[in-house]
Coordinates of C-alpha atoms in Angstrom, one line a residue:
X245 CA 7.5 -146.2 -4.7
X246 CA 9.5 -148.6 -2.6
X247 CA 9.6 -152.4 -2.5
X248 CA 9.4 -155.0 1.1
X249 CA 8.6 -158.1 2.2
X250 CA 5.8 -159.6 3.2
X251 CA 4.1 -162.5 4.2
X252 CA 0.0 -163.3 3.1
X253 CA -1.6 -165.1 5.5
X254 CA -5.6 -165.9 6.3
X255 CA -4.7 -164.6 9.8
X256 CA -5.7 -161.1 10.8
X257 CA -2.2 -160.6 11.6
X258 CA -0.4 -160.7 8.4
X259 CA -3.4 -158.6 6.7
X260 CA -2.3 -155.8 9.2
X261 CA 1.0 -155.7 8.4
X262 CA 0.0 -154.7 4.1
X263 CA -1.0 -151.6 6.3
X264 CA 1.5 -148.7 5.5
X265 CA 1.2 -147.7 9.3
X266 CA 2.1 -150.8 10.6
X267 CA 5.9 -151.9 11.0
X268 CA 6.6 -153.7 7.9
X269 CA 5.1 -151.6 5.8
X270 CA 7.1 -148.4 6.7
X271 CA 10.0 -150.7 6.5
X272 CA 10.4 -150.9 3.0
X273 CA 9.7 -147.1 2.6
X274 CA 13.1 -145.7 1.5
X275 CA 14.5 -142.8 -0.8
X276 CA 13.3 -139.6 -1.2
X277 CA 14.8 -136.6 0.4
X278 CA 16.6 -136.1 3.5
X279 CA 15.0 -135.3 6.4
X280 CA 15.4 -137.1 9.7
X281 CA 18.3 -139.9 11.3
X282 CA 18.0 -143.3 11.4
X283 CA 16.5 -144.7 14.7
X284 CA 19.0 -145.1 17.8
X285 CA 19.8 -149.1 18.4
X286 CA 17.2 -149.3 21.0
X287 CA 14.1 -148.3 19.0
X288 CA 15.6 -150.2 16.1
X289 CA 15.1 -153.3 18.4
X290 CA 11.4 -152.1 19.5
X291 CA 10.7 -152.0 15.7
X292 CA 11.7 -155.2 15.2
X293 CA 9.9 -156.7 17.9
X294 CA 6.8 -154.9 16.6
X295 CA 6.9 -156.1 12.9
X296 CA 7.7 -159.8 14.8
X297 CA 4.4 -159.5 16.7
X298 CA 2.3 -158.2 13.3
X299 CA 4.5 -161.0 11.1
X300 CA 1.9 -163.6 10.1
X301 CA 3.4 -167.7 10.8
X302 CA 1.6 -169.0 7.5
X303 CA 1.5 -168.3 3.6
X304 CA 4.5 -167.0 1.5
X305 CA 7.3 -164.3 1.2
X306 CA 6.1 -161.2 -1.1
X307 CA 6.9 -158.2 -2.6
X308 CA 4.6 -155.5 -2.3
X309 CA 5.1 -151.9 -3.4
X310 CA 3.8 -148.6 -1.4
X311 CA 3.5 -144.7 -2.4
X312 CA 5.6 -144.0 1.0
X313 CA 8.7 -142.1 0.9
X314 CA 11.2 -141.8 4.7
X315 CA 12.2 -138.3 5.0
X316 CA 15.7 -138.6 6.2
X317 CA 17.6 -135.5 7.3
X318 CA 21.2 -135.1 7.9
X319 CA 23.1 -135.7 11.2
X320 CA 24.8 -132.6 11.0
X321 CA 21.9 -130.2 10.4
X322 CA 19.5 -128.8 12.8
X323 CA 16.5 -126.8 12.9
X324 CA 14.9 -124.6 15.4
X325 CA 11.5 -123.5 16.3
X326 CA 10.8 -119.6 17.7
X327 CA 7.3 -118.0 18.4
X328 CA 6.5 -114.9 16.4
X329 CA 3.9 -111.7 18.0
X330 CA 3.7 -108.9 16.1
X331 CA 3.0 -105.4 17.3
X332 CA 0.5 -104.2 16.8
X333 CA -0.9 -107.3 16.5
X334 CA -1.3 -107.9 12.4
X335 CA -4.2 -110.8 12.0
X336 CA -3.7 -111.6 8.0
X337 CA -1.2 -114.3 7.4
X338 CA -0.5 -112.7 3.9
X339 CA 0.7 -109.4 5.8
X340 CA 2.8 -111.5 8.3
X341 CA 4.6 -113.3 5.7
X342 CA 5.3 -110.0 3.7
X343 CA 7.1 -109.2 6.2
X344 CA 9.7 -111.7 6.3
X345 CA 10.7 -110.6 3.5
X346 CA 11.9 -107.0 4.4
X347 CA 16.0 -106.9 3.9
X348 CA 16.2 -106.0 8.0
X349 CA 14.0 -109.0 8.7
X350 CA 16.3 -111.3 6.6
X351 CA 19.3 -109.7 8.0
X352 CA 18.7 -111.1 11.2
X353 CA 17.2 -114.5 10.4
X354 CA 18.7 -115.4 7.2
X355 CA 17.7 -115.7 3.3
X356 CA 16.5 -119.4 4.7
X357 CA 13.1 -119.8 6.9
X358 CA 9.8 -121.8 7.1
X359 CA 6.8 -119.7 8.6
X360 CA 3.8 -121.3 9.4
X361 CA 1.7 -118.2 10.0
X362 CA 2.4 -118.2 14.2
X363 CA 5.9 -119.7 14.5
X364 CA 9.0 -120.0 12.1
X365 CA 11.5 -122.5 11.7
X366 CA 15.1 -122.1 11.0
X367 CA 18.7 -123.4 10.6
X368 CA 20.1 -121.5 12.8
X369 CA 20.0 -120.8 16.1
X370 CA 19.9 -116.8 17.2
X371 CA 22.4 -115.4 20.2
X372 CA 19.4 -114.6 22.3
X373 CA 16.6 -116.3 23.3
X374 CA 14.4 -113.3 22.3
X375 CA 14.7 -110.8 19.4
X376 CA 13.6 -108.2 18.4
X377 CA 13.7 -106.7 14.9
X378 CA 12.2 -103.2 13.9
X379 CA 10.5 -103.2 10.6
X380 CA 7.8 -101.6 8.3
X381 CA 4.5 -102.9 6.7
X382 CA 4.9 -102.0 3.4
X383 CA 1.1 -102.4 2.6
X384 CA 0.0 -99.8 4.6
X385 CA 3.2 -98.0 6.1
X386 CA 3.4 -99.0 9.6
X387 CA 5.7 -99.5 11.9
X388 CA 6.0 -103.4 13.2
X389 CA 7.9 -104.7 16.0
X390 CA 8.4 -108.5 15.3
X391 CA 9.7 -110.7 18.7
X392 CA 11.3 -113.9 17.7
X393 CA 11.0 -116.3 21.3
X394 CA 12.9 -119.8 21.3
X395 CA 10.5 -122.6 21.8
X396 CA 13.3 -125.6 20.9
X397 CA 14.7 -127.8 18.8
X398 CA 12.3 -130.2 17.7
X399 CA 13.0 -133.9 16.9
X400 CA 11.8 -135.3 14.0
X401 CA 8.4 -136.9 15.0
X402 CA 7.2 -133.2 15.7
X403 CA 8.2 -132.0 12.6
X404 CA 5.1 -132.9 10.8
X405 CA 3.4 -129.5 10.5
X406 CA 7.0 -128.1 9.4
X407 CA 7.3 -130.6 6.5
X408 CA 3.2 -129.9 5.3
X409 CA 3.7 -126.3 5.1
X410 CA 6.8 -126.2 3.1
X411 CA 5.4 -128.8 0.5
X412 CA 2.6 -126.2 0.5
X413 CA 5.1 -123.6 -1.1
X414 CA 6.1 -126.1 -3.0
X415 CA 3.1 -126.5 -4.7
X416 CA 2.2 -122.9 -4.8
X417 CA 5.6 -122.7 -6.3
X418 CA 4.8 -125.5 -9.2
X419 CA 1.5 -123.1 -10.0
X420 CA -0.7 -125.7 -9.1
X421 CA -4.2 -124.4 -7.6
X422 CA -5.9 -125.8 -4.3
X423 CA -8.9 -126.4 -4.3
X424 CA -10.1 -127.6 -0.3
X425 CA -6.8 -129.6 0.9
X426 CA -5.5 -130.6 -2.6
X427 CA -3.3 -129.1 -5.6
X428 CA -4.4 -129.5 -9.4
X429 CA -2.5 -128.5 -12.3
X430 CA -5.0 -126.5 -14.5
X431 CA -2.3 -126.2 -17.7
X432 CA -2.6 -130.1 -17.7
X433 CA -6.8 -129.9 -17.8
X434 CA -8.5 -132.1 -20.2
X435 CA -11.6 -130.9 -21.6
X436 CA -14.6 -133.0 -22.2
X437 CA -16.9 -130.0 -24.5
X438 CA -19.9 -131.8 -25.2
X439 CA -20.6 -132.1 -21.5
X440 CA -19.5 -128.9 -20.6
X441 CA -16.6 -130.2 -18.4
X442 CA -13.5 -130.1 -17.4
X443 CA -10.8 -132.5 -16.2
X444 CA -7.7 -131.3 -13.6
X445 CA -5.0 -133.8 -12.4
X446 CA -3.6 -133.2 -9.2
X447 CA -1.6 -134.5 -6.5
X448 CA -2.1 -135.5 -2.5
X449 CA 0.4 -134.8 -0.7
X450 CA 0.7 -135.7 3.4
X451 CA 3.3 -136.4 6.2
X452 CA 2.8 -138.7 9.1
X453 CA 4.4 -140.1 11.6
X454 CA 5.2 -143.6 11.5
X455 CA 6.7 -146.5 13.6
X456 CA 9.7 -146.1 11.0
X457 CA 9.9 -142.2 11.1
X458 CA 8.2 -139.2 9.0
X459 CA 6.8 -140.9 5.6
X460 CA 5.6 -138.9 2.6
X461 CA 2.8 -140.1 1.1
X462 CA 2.1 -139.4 -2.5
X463 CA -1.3 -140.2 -4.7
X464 CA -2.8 -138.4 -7.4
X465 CA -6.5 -136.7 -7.5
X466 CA -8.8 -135.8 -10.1
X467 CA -10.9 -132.6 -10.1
X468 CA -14.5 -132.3 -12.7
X469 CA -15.1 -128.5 -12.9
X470 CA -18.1 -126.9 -15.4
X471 CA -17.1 -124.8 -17.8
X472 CA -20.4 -122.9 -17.6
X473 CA -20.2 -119.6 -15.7
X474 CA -22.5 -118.1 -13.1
X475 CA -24.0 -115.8 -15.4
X476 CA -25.2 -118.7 -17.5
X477 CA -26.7 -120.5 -14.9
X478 CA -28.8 -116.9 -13.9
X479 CA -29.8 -117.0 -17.8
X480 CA -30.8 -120.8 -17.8
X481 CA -33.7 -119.8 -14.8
X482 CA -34.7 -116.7 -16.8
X483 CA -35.7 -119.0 -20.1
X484 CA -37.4 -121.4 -17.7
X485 CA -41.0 -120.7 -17.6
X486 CA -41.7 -119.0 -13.9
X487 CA -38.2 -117.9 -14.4
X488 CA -39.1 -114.2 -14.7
X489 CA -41.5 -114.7 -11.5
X490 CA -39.2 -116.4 -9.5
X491 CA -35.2 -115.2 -10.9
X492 CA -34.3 -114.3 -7.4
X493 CA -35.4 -117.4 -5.3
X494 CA -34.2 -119.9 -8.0
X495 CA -31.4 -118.2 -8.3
X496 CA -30.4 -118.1 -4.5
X497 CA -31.2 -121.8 -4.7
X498 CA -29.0 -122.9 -7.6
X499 CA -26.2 -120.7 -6.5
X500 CA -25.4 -120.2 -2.9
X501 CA -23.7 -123.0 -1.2
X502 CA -21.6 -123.8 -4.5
X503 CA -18.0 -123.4 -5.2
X504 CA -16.9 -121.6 -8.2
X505 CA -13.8 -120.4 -9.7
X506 CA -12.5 -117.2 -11.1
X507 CA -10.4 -117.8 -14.3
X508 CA -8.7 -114.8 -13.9
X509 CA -6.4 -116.2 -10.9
X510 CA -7.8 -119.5 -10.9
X511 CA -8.9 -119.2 -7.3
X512 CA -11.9 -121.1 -5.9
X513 CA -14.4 -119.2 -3.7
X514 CA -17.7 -120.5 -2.3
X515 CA -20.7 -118.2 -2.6
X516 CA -22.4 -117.6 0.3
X517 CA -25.0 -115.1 -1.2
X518 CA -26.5 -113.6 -4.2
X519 CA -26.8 -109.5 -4.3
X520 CA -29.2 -108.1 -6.7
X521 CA -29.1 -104.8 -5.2
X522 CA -25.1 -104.7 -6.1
X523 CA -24.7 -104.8 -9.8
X524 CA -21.1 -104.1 -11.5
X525 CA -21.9 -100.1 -12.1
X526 CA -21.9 -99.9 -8.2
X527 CA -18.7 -98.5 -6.3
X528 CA -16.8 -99.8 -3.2
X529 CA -14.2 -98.0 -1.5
X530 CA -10.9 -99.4 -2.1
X531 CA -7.8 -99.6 0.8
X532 CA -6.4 -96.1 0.1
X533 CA -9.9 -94.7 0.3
X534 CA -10.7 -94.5 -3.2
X535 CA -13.8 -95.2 -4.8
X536 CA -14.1 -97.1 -7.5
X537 CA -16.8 -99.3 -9.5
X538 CA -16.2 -103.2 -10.0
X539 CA -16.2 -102.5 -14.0
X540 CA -13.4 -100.5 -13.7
X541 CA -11.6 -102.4 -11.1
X542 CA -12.0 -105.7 -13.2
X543 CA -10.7 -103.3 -16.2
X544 CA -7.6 -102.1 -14.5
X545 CA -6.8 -104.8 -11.9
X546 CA -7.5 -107.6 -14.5
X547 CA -7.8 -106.3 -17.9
X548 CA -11.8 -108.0 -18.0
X549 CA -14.4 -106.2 -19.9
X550 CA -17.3 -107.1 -17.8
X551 CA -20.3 -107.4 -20.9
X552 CA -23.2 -107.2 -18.7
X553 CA -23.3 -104.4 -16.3
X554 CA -26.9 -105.2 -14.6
X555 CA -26.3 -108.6 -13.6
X556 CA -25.9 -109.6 -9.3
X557 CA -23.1 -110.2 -7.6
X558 CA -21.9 -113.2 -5.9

C-alpha cells in the first residue's frame, strides 16, 4: 500500500487522476521488489507534463492510498529472452518443463530460469546465438534435442508476461490452488456446515504497465465451494419422485457444465459429460500399456477406497 497526493475536484479531470493508471496515481506507488530503473530524465519530464494535464485547478491536497507496488530492478542486472523448439516436437507444457530440470539442461543454462512454456528467460546471456543441448525425457525415455535461439534483451515494459508467470510459481509454491485465473488458500477455508459450504480466501495477483513503469497489483478474493459431492447430487435425483424414470437426463442436467473439485489434489475440473456406461469396476489402459481398473488406480495412486463401485463417471 503506498501513499500520494491528490487533489478532489468536481472536474472530470481530477476524478481521473484517483485512477491508478493515470499519472498520479502510479506516482505514489513505491516499495516492493526490485525489478526495473527509474525513468531516463526525458520521460521523467513527459510524466510530469502528463500528471500536470490530469491535475485538477480546484478543491484540496489529499492523501489517498493504492494496492500498487513499482517493480524496480537493479541497474546492473539483465535478463535475456531465447525461443525454445523441441525435437520431436513435445506438445505438454508439463513434459517441457521437466525437462529443464535434467543436470545437462541446467549445466548449460544455469540453476536460474523463467520458462513460460515457448520461451525462457535468463540472467545470463549464452556464447552463441543458438544452442543446442542433447537431453532425455525421462517420462517416456526419449531422446530430445532442445534449441535455445536469442530473441533479445527486453526492457522492462515488455516484461509483463515474465513477471505473471513467475508469480505463478510463486503461488504454486505457497500451495495455494487456482481455480480460473485466481489462487485460494484451502488450509485457511472457513466452513459454514449448516449450509453445506465452504469459504476460501485468496489473492489476485496482476502486472501492468503503467505511465510510471511495471506495477503489481494486489487484492484479495473469496471462493464459496459445496461441500456436497457429485455422488450426492446423483442420490438427491434418485429420492425425487420421477427420479428413477428420469436418473440419466436429470442427472446430465444438474451436472454437466459445472466445476467440481477433487479433494485428493485439490484440483478443479469442469465436467463435460456424464458416463453411465463407465462405472469404477471398468479398466483403462495406463501409459506403460497396463490395464488397470479406476478402483484400483484410486487405491494405489491415491490411497481412496472408492464405496460405490456402480456409480457413472464424470
Amino acid at each position: 500500500m503506498t501513499k500520494k497526493k491528490e487533489e478532489s475536484s468536481s472536474n472530470t479531470s481530477s476524478s481521473a487522476e484517483t485512477s491508478p493508471s493515470s499519472g498520479s496515481a502510479t506516482e505514489g506507488a513505491v516499495g516492493g521488489e526490485p525489478s526495473s530503473p527509474a525513468p531516463e530524465p526525458e520521460k521523467q519530464k513527459g510524466f510530469q507534463a502528463i500528471r500536470d494535464k490530469q491535475r485538477g485547478t480546484d478543491g484540496r491536497v489529499m492523501d489517498v492510498a493504492v494496492n500498487y507496488i513499482r517493480l524496480k530492478r537493479k541497474e546492473d542486472t539483465s535478463i535475456y529472452e531465447y525461443s525454445v523448439f523441441f525435437e520431436p516436437q513435445i506438445d505438454a507444457i508439463k513434459l517441457r518443463r521437466f525437462l529443464f530440470r535434467n543436470p545437462e539442461v541446467k549445466e548449460v543454462i544455469g540453476e536460474i530460469y523463467e520458462f513460460t512454456g515457448q520461451n525462457v528467460f535468463l540472467p545470463i546471456q549464452l556464447p552463441d546465438d543458438t544452442t543446442e543441448i542433447s537431453t532425455r525425457s525421462t517420462h517416456n525415455n526419449m531422446d530430445v534435442i532442445m534449441t535455445l535461439k536469442y530473441v533479445k534483451q527486453p526492457p522492462p515494459e515488455e516484461m509483463v508476461p515474465f513477471f505473471n508467470t513467475m508469480f505463478r510459481r510463486i503461488m504454486r509454491q505457497l500451495r495455494l490452488v487456482q481455480i480460473n485465473r485466481h489462487y485460494y488458500d484451502p488450509n485457511a477455508k472457513i466452513e459454514i456446515p449448516v449450509h453445506k459450504l465452504e469459504v476460501w480466501p485468496g489473492v489476485v495477483t496482476s502486472i501492468l504497465d503503467f505511465d510510471g513503469g511495471l506495477m503489481l497489483n494486489c487484492d484479495i478474493s473469496h471462493r464459496v465451494l459445496r461441500t456436497s459431492t457429485a455422488l450426492h447430487v446423483l442420490k438427491d435425483i434418485l429420492n425425487q419422485p420421477d427420479g428413477r424414470a428420469r436418473f440419466e437426463e436429470l442427472s446430465k442436467k444438474r451436472l454437466e457444465g459445472c466445476i467440481v473439485l477433487t479433494r485428493y489434489n485439490n484440483k478443479p475440473y469442469r465436467i463435460d459429460e456424464v458416463k453411465f456406461d463407465i462405472t469404477p469396476k471398468s479398466e483403462f489402459t495406463l501409459s506403460n500399456g497396463q490395464k488397470v481398473t479406476y478402483l484400483d488406480y484410486f487405491k494405489r495412486h491415491w490411497n481412496i477406497e472408492i464405496r460405490d463401485p456402480n456409480q457413472p463417471m464424470l
